[in-house]
Amino acid sequence: MSLVLDPAPAPRRLPADIAVRGARAPAPIPLDTPPGTLGLLKGLRDNPVATWTRWHFEQPIVHGKSVLGRVAVVSDPAVIRHVLVENSANYDKGGLQRRMLGGGLGTGLLLAEGAEWKAQRRALAPLFSPRHVEGFKRAMVAVADEMGERWSRLRDGRRIDVAAEMARVTLRVLGRTVFSEAMNGPEDHFARTVSRYLEAVGKIDPLDILDLPAWVPRLASAQTKPLIRFFEDEVTAMLAKRRALLAGDAAAAPRDLLTLLLEARDPETGLGLSDDDVKANIITFLIAGHETTSNALTWALYLLSEHPEARAAVEGEVDALMPDGRIDPTQVDAFVHTRAALDEAMRLYPPAASITREALGPDILGGIRIKARTMVVVSPYVLHRHKLLWDAPDHFVPERFLPERRGSVDRFAYLPFGAGPRICIAASFAIQEAVIILATAMRHVRLTVAPGHEVMPVQRVALRSRGGMPMILRQR
Ligand code: HEM
């Protein structure tokens, strides 16, 4: 890959009163030289975050040609704003993302484009309005309490897989909020199926990169077919139940995702969503809505377990705000240390590690001309560890995100939820949920990584911990 470099923006410094403690957060060491074609294909399949070179973490824009075609990796905040916001009409999500995820998510909100996307986004936005998200607090606290009570009964020294626990609890939150208990089937089976599905589709298949026709069998599609069938059966049953409810007493139906999807109308044509679009959205929300939050929580619990000072700050906060072990739903915004730990965990391990776009027409990015069809990559993983933008970029320093310092973080240097029209529709939902679950976990137990387990991030659809996160639990 050839490299085109851009002049550097001014580095930002951490205030002198913030100490940098502990070891570098585990991550692959950036490569000294770009991998060759085969190395890149293998790397993208095994773990895309291991394919970044040190140039990516040192230069605002790295632009060149590879087996992926023309690629510009952009880490200059002003240029990111240009791509994701100011000139977002010149970019779509691109073929690779659709080829990888299309099987299950099809025409759901995450992958839809143009007028179809706009109509869906408009129909679903009310579900995530501040009033609605506020209304979900009680259900989130109830799910977190159930987890806290279950964990309180475990004996000291018990080994648990925190990644699986977080997957279960975040799926339960989705079930109680946006799906209002409409999900059938045992949650654990559901959570395991979603996890296996994401493990399979999340591996970037060389055949997808090379854009071979869809009929060429993919490794992942053999594995995902039965899993997609499972989702489809579940979703068909959920829809049939809700349709019957709406046909009987529409006023009694909850104003949740299912009702909004079934009632959605295109403002221009007046047409509703097809059954396939409704299903694709349900699957989209199941997948986008729990794998992301559960990994953010897993990383936060891991990082806090490794940093005694940060852990003490969070423990002090949860002990003071939760004297009886429970969160008062009106107090969620008071958990500033818990929130800062979560934000810093999403800086080091952003659940959505790459945001990719394809240029529809030519553009100029930071003085560099790019051609139509160039793949533009905004990688929160690279951006959040970029040497020009962060002090001690590889260290866990939650104080950066305390309310009095947050204002000095450039909006476009920290993008766990993306930006612009395609920004995560559920960002405030996810933050509220994650703070509630993290605070509850920290109030009840202390966790340490199981002996012998080597922690390493691996990028699938979300940025996971390889081999889960086995941890030893002790009651507080
Ligand atoms: C910590 C948790 C989460 C993170 C880090 C996250 C991250 C993101 C990011 C980066 C995007 C933009 C992708 C792009 O621009 O290409 C996105 C979009 C989206 N997210 Fe999230 N997300 C989280 C939680 C959730 C939850 C809880 C839900 C649903 C309940 C959800 C549903 C969606 C949907 C439907 C989109 C597509 C929006 C659109 O294109 O209009 N996400 N998310």
Coordinates of C-alpha atoms and ligand atoms in Angstrom, one line a residue:
M1 CA 0.0 0.0 0.0
S2 CA 1.4 3.4 -0.9
L3 CA 1.1 6.1 1.7
V4 CA 0.1 9.7 1.3
L5 CA 0.6 11.8 4.4
D6 CA -1.1 15.0 5.5
P7 CA 0.3 17.7 7.8
A8 CA -0.4 17.0 11.5
P9 CA -2.9 18.8 13.6
A10 CA -1.7 20.1 17.0
P11 CA -1.5 17.4 19.7
R12 CA -3.7 17.6 22.8
R13 CA -2.2 17.3 26.3
L14 CA -3.6 15.7 29.4
P15 CA -3.8 18.1 32.3
A16 CA -0.8 17.8 34.7
D17 CA -2.9 16.6 37.6
I18 CA -3.9 13.4 35.8
A19 CA -1.6 10.5 36.5
V20 CA -1.1 7.8 33.9
R21 CA -1.0 4.4 35.8
G22 CA -0.7 0.8 34.9
A23 CA 0.3 -1.1 31.8
R24 CA -0.7 -0.5 28.2
A25 CA -4.2 -1.8 27.6
P26 CA -3.9 -5.1 25.7
A27 CA -4.0 -4.7 21.9
P28 CA -2.0 -6.0 18.9
I29 CA 1.2 -4.1 18.3
P30 CA 0.8 -2.0 15.2
L31 CA 2.8 -3.4 12.2
D32 CA 6.0 -1.6 11.0
T33 CA 5.2 -2.2 7.4
P34 CA 1.8 -2.8 5.6
P35 CA 1.0 -6.5 5.1
G36 CA 1.1 -7.9 1.5
T37 CA -2.1 -9.0 -0.2
L38 CA -2.3 -12.5 1.3
G39 CA -1.3 -11.2 4.7
L40 CA -4.0 -8.6 4.6
L41 CA -6.7 -11.0 3.5
K42 CA -5.7 -13.4 6.3
G43 CA -5.4 -10.6 8.8
L44 CA -8.8 -9.2 7.9
R45 CA -10.4 -12.6 8.4
D46 CA -8.6 -13.3 11.7
N47 CA -8.6 -10.0 13.3
P48 CA -8.8 -6.7 11.4
V49 CA -7.5 -4.6 14.3
A50 CA -4.2 -6.5 14.0
T51 CA -3.7 -5.2 10.4
W52 CA -3.2 -1.6 11.3
T53 CA 0.3 -0.2 10.8
R54 CA 2.0 2.4 13.1
W55 CA 1.4 5.0 10.3
H56 CA -2.3 4.7 10.9
F57 CA -1.8 5.8 14.5
E58 CA 0.6 8.6 13.6
Q59 CA -0.8 10.2 10.5
P60 CA -4.1 12.0 10.0
I61 CA -4.8 10.4 6.7
V62 CA -3.4 7.2 5.2
H63 CA -4.4 6.8 1.6
G64 CA -3.4 4.1 -0.9
K65 CA -4.4 1.0 -2.9
S66 CA -4.7 -2.5 -1.6
V67 CA -6.7 -5.6 -2.4
L68 CA -9.7 -3.6 -1.0
G69 CA -9.3 -1.1 -3.8
R70 CA -8.6 2.6 -3.1
V71 CA -8.8 3.1 0.7
A72 CA -8.4 6.3 2.7
V73 CA -8.2 5.8 6.5
V74 CA -9.1 9.2 8.0
S75 CA -8.2 10.2 11.5
D76 CA -8.3 14.0 11.2
P77 CA -11.3 15.3 13.1
A78 CA -12.1 18.0 10.6
V79 CA -12.0 15.6 7.7
I80 CA -14.1 13.1 9.6
R81 CA -16.7 15.8 10.1
H82 CA -16.6 16.5 6.4
V83 CA -17.2 12.8 5.5
L84 CA -19.8 11.9 8.1
V85 CA -21.7 15.2 8.4
E86 CA -21.0 18.0 5.9
N87 CA -20.6 15.9 2.7
S88 CA -22.4 12.8 4.0
A89 CA -24.6 12.8 0.9
N90 CA -21.5 11.8 -1.1
Y91 CA -21.0 8.6 0.8
D92 CA -22.9 5.4 1.3
K93 CA -22.2 2.3 3.4
G94 CA -20.6 0.5 0.5
G95 CA -20.7 -3.0 -0.9
L96 CA -18.4 -4.8 1.5
Q97 CA -20.6 -4.1 4.5
R98 CA -23.7 -5.1 2.7
R99 CA -22.1 -8.4 1.4
M100 CA -20.9 -9.3 4.9
L101 CA -24.0 -8.5 6.9
G102 CA -26.7 -8.5 4.3
G103 CA -27.8 -12.1 4.9
G104 CA -29.4 -11.3 8.2
L105 CA -29.8 -7.6 8.4
G106 CA -30.9 -7.1 4.8
T107 CA -32.7 -3.9 4.4
G108 CA -32.9 -3.0 8.1
L109 CA -32.0 0.5 9.3
L110 CA -28.3 -0.2 9.7
L111 CA -27.8 -1.1 6.0
A112 CA -30.7 0.7 4.2
E113 CA -29.8 3.7 2.0
G114 CA -31.5 6.8 0.5
A115 CA -35.3 7.3 0.8
E116 CA -35.8 3.8 2.3
W117 CA -33.4 4.6 5.1
K118 CA -34.9 8.1 5.7
A119 CA -38.4 6.7 6.0
Q120 CA -37.3 3.9 8.5
R121 CA -35.2 6.3 10.6
R122 CA -38.1 8.7 10.8
A123 CA -40.5 6.0 11.8
L124 CA -38.2 4.6 14.5
A125 CA -36.8 7.8 16.0
P126 CA -39.7 8.3 18.5
L127 CA -38.7 5.0 20.2
F128 CA -35.4 6.7 21.2
S129 CA -36.7 10.2 22.0
P130 CA -35.4 11.5 25.4
R131 CA -38.8 10.9 27.0
H132 CA -39.0 7.3 25.8
V133 CA -35.4 6.5 26.8
E134 CA -36.1 8.0 30.3
G135 CA -39.2 5.8 30.5
F136 CA -36.9 2.7 30.0
K137 CA -34.9 3.4 33.1
R138 CA -37.1 1.4 35.4
A139 CA -36.9 -1.7 33.3
M140 CA -33.1 -1.4 32.9
V141 CA -32.7 -1.0 36.7
A142 CA -34.9 -4.1 37.3
V143 CA -32.8 -6.2 34.9
A144 CA -29.6 -4.9 36.5
D145 CA -31.0 -5.8 40.0
E146 CA -31.8 -9.3 38.9
M147 CA -28.1 -9.7 37.8
G148 CA -26.9 -8.1 41.1
E149 CA -29.0 -10.5 43.1
R150 CA -27.9 -13.5 41.1
W151 CA -24.2 -12.5 41.4
S152 CA -24.6 -11.9 45.2
R153 CA -25.5 -15.6 45.6
L154 CA -22.3 -16.8 43.9
R155 CA -19.5 -18.0 46.2
D156 CA -16.1 -16.2 46.4
G157 CA -13.7 -17.6 43.8
R158 CA -16.4 -18.6 41.4
R159 CA -15.3 -18.3 37.7
I160 CA -17.7 -16.6 35.4
D161 CA -17.5 -15.6 31.7
V162 CA -18.2 -11.8 32.0
A163 CA -18.7 -11.5 28.2
A164 CA -21.5 -14.1 28.2
E165 CA -23.0 -12.6 31.4
M166 CA -23.1 -9.2 29.7
A167 CA -24.6 -10.6 26.5
R168 CA -27.4 -12.2 28.6
V169 CA -28.2 -9.1 30.6
T170 CA -28.1 -6.7 27.6
L171 CA -30.4 -9.0 25.6
R172 CA -32.8 -9.1 28.6
V173 CA -32.8 -5.3 28.6
L174 CA -33.7 -5.2 24.9
G175 CA -36.4 -7.8 25.5
R176 CA -38.0 -5.7 28.3
T177 CA -37.7 -2.3 26.5
V178 CA -37.8 -2.1 22.8
F179 CA -39.5 -5.5 22.4
S180 CA -41.7 -5.2 25.5
E181 CA -41.5 -8.9 26.4
A182 CA -42.5 -10.0 22.9
M183 CA -39.5 -12.3 22.5
N184 CA -40.2 -16.0 22.8
G185 CA -37.8 -18.8 23.5
P186 CA -35.1 -19.1 26.2
E187 CA -32.9 -16.0 26.5
D188 CA -29.7 -18.0 26.8
H189 CA -30.3 -19.9 23.6
F190 CA -31.1 -16.6 21.9
A191 CA -28.0 -14.9 23.3
R192 CA -25.8 -17.9 22.2
T193 CA -27.3 -18.0 18.7
V194 CA -26.7 -14.2 18.3
S195 CA -23.2 -14.7 19.5
R196 CA -22.5 -17.6 17.1
Y197 CA -24.1 -15.7 14.2
L198 CA -21.8 -12.6 14.9
E199 CA -18.8 -14.8 15.2
A200 CA -19.5 -16.2 11.7
V201 CA -20.6 -13.1 9.8
G202 CA -18.1 -10.9 11.6
K203 CA -15.1 -12.6 9.9
I204 CA -14.4 -10.7 6.8
D205 CA -14.5 -13.3 4.0
P206 CA -11.9 -12.9 1.3
L207 CA -14.6 -13.8 -1.2
D208 CA -16.5 -10.7 -0.1
I209 CA -13.5 -8.5 -0.4
L210 CA -12.8 -9.8 -3.9
D211 CA -16.5 -9.1 -4.7
L212 CA -17.2 -12.6 -6.0
P213 CA -20.8 -13.2 -6.9
A214 CA -23.2 -14.1 -4.1
W215 CA -23.7 -17.6 -5.4
V216 CA -20.1 -18.5 -4.7
P217 CA -20.5 -20.4 -1.4
R218 CA -19.0 -18.5 1.6
L219 CA -17.6 -20.2 4.6
A220 CA -19.8 -18.1 6.9
S221 CA -23.0 -18.6 5.0
A222 CA -23.0 -22.4 5.6
Q223 CA -22.7 -21.6 9.3
T224 CA -25.1 -18.7 9.4
K225 CA -28.0 -20.2 7.4
P226 CA -29.4 -22.3 10.3
L227 CA -28.9 -19.4 12.7
I228 CA -30.7 -17.0 10.4
R229 CA -33.5 -19.5 10.1
F230 CA -33.8 -19.6 13.9
F231 CA -34.1 -15.8 14.0
E232 CA -36.7 -15.8 11.3
D233 CA -38.8 -18.3 13.0
E234 CA -38.6 -16.3 16.3
V235 CA -39.4 -13.1 14.5
T236 CA -42.3 -14.6 12.5
A237 CA -43.9 -15.7 15.7
M238 CA -43.4 -12.3 17.4
L239 CA -44.9 -10.5 14.5
A240 CA -47.9 -12.8 14.3
K241 CA -48.6 -12.2 18.0
R242 CA -48.3 -8.5 17.6
R243 CA -50.5 -8.3 14.5
A244 CA -53.2 -10.2 16.3
L245 CA -53.0 -7.7 19.2
L246 CA -53.1 -4.7 16.9
A247 CA -56.1 -6.1 15.1
G248 CA -57.9 -6.7 18.3
D249 CA -57.3 -3.7 20.6
A250 CA -54.7 -1.4 19.0
A251 CA -54.7 0.9 22.0
A252 CA -53.5 -1.9 24.3
A253 CA -50.4 -2.6 22.2
P254 CA -47.2 -1.2 23.6
R255 CA -45.6 1.7 21.5
D256 CA -42.4 -0.4 21.0
L257 CA -40.3 -1.4 18.1
L258 CA -42.7 -3.9 16.8
T259 CA -45.7 -1.6 16.8
L260 CA -43.7 1.3 15.2
L261 CA -42.4 -1.0 12.5
L262 CA -45.9 -2.4 11.7
E263 CA -47.4 1.1 11.7
A264 CA -44.5 2.8 9.7
R265 CA -45.7 4.6 6.5
D266 CA -43.5 6.2 3.9
P267 CA -44.6 9.9 4.1
E268 CA -44.5 10.2 0.3
T269 CA -46.1 6.9 -0.9
G270 CA -48.1 6.1 2.2
L271 CA -46.9 2.5 1.9
G272 CA -45.9 0.4 4.9
L273 CA -42.7 -1.7 5.3
S274 CA -42.7 -5.1 3.7
D275 CA -42.6 -8.1 5.9
D276 CA -39.0 -8.7 4.9
D277 CA -38.1 -5.1 5.9
V278 CA -39.8 -5.5 9.3
K279 CA -38.0 -8.7 9.9
A280 CA -34.6 -7.3 8.8
N281 CA -35.1 -4.5 11.4
I282 CA -36.0 -6.7 14.2
I283 CA -32.9 -8.8 13.5
T284 CA -30.9 -5.5 13.2
F285 CA -32.0 -4.2 16.6
L286 CA -31.4 -7.6 18.2
I287 CA -27.9 -7.7 16.9
A288 CA -26.9 -4.0 16.9
G289 CA -28.6 -3.5 20.2
H290 CA -26.9 -6.1 22.5
E291 CA -23.5 -7.2 21.1
T292 CA -22.3 -3.5 21.2
T293 CA -23.4 -2.7 24.7
S294 CA -22.4 -6.0 26.1
N295 CA -18.8 -5.6 24.8
A296 CA -18.5 -2.1 26.1
L297 CA -19.5 -3.4 29.5
T298 CA -17.2 -6.4 29.3
W299 CA -14.2 -4.1 28.5
A300 CA -15.2 -1.6 31.3
L301 CA -15.3 -4.4 33.9
Y302 CA -12.0 -5.7 32.7
L303 CA -10.2 -2.4 32.7
L304 CA -11.6 -1.4 36.2
S305 CA -10.4 -4.8 37.5
E306 CA -6.9 -3.9 36.4
H307 CA -6.7 -0.3 37.7
P308 CA -7.1 -0.1 41.5
E309 CA -7.4 3.7 41.6
A310 CA -10.1 3.9 39.0
R311 CA -11.8 1.0 40.6
A312 CA -11.7 2.8 44.0
A313 CA -13.3 5.9 42.5
V314 CA -16.1 3.9 41.0
E315 CA -16.6 1.8 44.1
G316 CA -16.8 4.9 46.3
E317 CA -19.4 6.4 44.0
V318 CA -21.6 3.3 43.8
D319 CA -21.4 2.8 47.6
A320 CA -22.5 6.4 48.2
L321 CA -25.2 6.4 45.6
M322 CA -26.6 2.9 46.2
P323 CA -26.6 2.4 49.9
D324 CA -29.2 -0.4 49.7
G325 CA -27.5 -1.9 46.6
R326 CA -30.1 -0.5 44.2
I327 CA -30.0 2.4 41.8
D328 CA -32.6 5.1 42.2
P329 CA -33.7 5.7 38.6
T330 CA -33.8 9.4 39.1
Q331 CA -30.0 9.4 40.0
V332 CA -28.5 7.8 36.9
D333 CA -26.8 11.0 35.8
A334 CA -25.0 11.3 39.2
F335 CA -22.7 8.3 38.4
V336 CA -20.0 10.4 36.8
H337 CA -17.0 8.1 37.6
T338 CA -18.9 5.1 36.4
R339 CA -19.8 7.0 33.2
A340 CA -16.2 8.2 32.8
A341 CA -14.9 4.5 33.1
L342 CA -17.4 3.4 30.4
D343 CA -16.5 6.3 28.1
E344 CA -12.8 5.5 28.5
A345 CA -13.4 1.8 27.9
M346 CA -15.2 2.7 24.7
R347 CA -12.2 4.8 23.7
L348 CA -9.8 1.9 24.1
Y349 CA -12.2 -0.8 22.9
P350 CA -14.8 0.9 20.7
P351 CA -17.5 -1.8 20.1
A352 CA -17.9 -0.5 16.5
A353 CA -14.3 -0.6 15.7
S354 CA -14.7 0.6 12.1
I355 CA -17.1 2.9 10.3
T356 CA -16.7 2.5 6.6
R357 CA -18.1 4.5 3.7
E358 CA -17.8 4.3 -0.1
A359 CA -17.5 7.6 -2.0
L360 CA -20.2 8.0 -4.6
G361 CA -18.3 10.8 -6.4
P362 CA -14.8 12.3 -6.1
D363 CA -14.0 14.4 -3.1
I364 CA -11.1 16.2 -1.5
L365 CA -10.1 14.9 2.0
G366 CA -7.5 17.1 3.8
G367 CA -6.1 18.3 0.5
I368 CA -6.0 14.8 -1.0
R369 CA -8.2 14.1 -4.1
I370 CA -10.1 10.8 -3.9
K371 CA -11.9 9.1 -6.7
A372 CA -15.4 7.8 -6.7
R373 CA -15.7 4.3 -5.2
T374 CA -12.8 5.0 -2.8
M375 CA -13.5 3.2 0.5
V376 CA -13.2 5.8 3.3
V377 CA -12.6 4.2 6.7
V378 CA -13.1 6.1 10.0
S379 CA -11.9 3.6 12.5
P380 CA -12.8 4.6 16.1
Y381 CA -10.2 2.0 17.2
V382 CA -7.4 3.9 15.4
L383 CA -8.8 7.4 16.0
H384 CA -9.2 6.8 19.8
R385 CA -5.6 5.6 20.1
H386 CA -4.1 8.2 17.7
K387 CA -0.9 9.7 18.8
L388 CA -1.7 13.1 17.5
L389 CA -5.0 13.3 19.3
W390 CA -4.5 11.7 22.7
D391 CA -1.9 11.7 25.5
A392 CA -1.1 8.2 26.8
P393 CA -3.3 6.9 24.0
D394 CA -2.9 3.2 25.0
H395 CA -3.6 3.7 28.7
F396 CA -6.8 3.6 30.7
V397 CA -7.3 7.1 32.1
P398 CA -11.0 7.6 32.9
E399 CA -10.4 11.1 34.4
R400 CA -10.3 12.4 30.8
F401 CA -14.1 11.9 30.7
L402 CA -15.1 13.5 34.0
P403 CA -17.6 16.2 33.4
E404 CA -15.1 19.1 34.1
R405 CA -12.7 17.7 31.4
R406 CA -15.0 16.2 28.9
G407 CA -15.3 19.6 27.0
S408 CA -11.7 19.4 25.9
V409 CA -12.3 16.1 24.0
D410 CA -12.8 17.0 20.3
R411 CA -16.3 15.8 19.2
F412 CA -14.8 14.2 16.1
A413 CA -11.8 12.6 17.9
Y414 CA -14.1 10.4 20.0
L415 CA -16.8 8.5 18.0
P416 CA -18.0 5.4 19.7
F417 CA -21.5 6.0 18.3
G418 CA -20.4 7.6 14.9
A419 CA -21.7 11.0 13.8
G420 CA -23.9 12.7 11.3
P421 CA -27.2 11.4 9.9
R422 CA -26.2 7.7 10.5
I423 CA -25.2 8.2 14.1
C424 CA -26.3 5.4 16.4
I425 CA -30.1 5.8 16.8
A426 CA -29.8 4.4 20.3
A427 CA -26.7 6.1 21.8
S428 CA -28.5 7.6 24.8
F429 CA -30.3 4.4 25.4
A430 CA -27.0 2.4 25.3
I431 CA -25.2 4.8 27.7
Q432 CA -28.1 4.8 30.2
E433 CA -28.3 1.1 30.1
A434 CA -24.5 0.5 30.4
V435 CA -24.1 3.0 33.3
I436 CA -26.9 1.2 35.2
I437 CA -25.5 -2.3 34.6
L438 CA -21.9 -1.3 35.3
A439 CA -22.8 0.5 38.5
T440 CA -24.8 -2.4 39.8
A441 CA -22.0 -4.9 39.0
M442 CA -19.4 -2.7 40.7
R443 CA -21.6 -2.3 43.8
H444 CA -21.9 -6.1 44.3
V445 CA -18.7 -7.8 43.3
R446 CA -15.0 -7.4 42.6
L447 CA -13.7 -9.2 39.5
T448 CA -10.2 -10.3 38.4
V449 CA -9.2 -11.9 35.2
A450 CA -9.0 -15.7 35.5
P451 CA -5.3 -16.9 35.9
G452 CA -3.8 -17.9 32.6
H453 CA -6.3 -16.0 30.5
E454 CA -4.6 -13.7 28.0
V455 CA -6.8 -10.7 27.1
M456 CA -6.8 -9.6 23.5
P457 CA -9.3 -7.7 21.4
V458 CA -10.6 -9.3 18.3
Q459 CA -12.8 -7.5 15.8
R460 CA -15.9 -9.3 14.7
V461 CA -19.1 -7.3 14.1
A462 CA -18.2 -5.7 17.5
L463 CA -14.8 -5.5 19.2
R464 CA -14.8 -8.6 21.4
S465 CA -12.4 -10.1 23.8
R466 CA -10.9 -13.2 22.3
G467 CA -12.1 -16.3 24.2
G468 CA -14.6 -14.4 26.2
M469 CA -13.7 -12.8 29.5
P470 CA -13.3 -15.4 32.2
M471 CA -13.0 -13.7 35.5
I472 CA -13.0 -14.7 39.2
L473 CA -15.7 -13.1 41.3
R474 CA -15.5 -12.1 44.9
Q475 CA -18.3 -10.5 46.9
R476 CA -17.7 -6.9 48.1
Ligands
HEM1 C1 -22.4 0.8 23.4 C2 -23.3 0.5 22.5 C3 -23.4 0.9 21.1 C4 -22.4 1.4 20.2 C5 -21.0 1.6 20.6 C6 -23.0 1.6 19.0 C7 -22.4 2.1 17.8 C8 -23.0 2.4 16.6 C9 -22.3 3.1 15.5 C10 -20.9 3.5 15.5 C11 -23.3 3.3 14.6 C12 -23.0 4.0 13.2 C13 -22.5 3.1 12.2 C14 -22.2 3.9 10.9 O1 -22.2 5.1 10.8 O2 -21.8 3.2 9.9 C15 -24.5 2.7 15.0 C16 -25.7 2.6 14.3 C17 -26.8 2.0 14.8 N1 -27.0 1.5 16.0 FE1 -25.8 1.5 17.6 N2 -24.4 1.3 19.0 C18 -24.6 0.8 20.3 C19 -25.8 0.4 20.8 C20 -27.0 0.3 20.1 C21 -28.2 -0.2 20.6 C22 -28.5 -0.5 22.1 C23 -29.1 -0.2 19.5 C24 -30.6 -0.6 19.5 C25 -31.3 -0.8 20.6 C26 -28.4 0.2 18.4 C27 -28.9 0.3 17.1 C28 -28.3 0.9 16.0 C29 -28.9 1.1 14.7 C30 -30.3 0.6 14.3 C31 -28.0 1.8 13.9 C32 -28.2 2.2 12.5 C33 -28.6 3.7 12.5 C34 -28.8 4.3 11.1 O3 -28.1 3.9 10.2 O4 -29.7 5.1 10.9 N3 -27.1 0.5 18.7 N4 -24.3 2.2 16.3

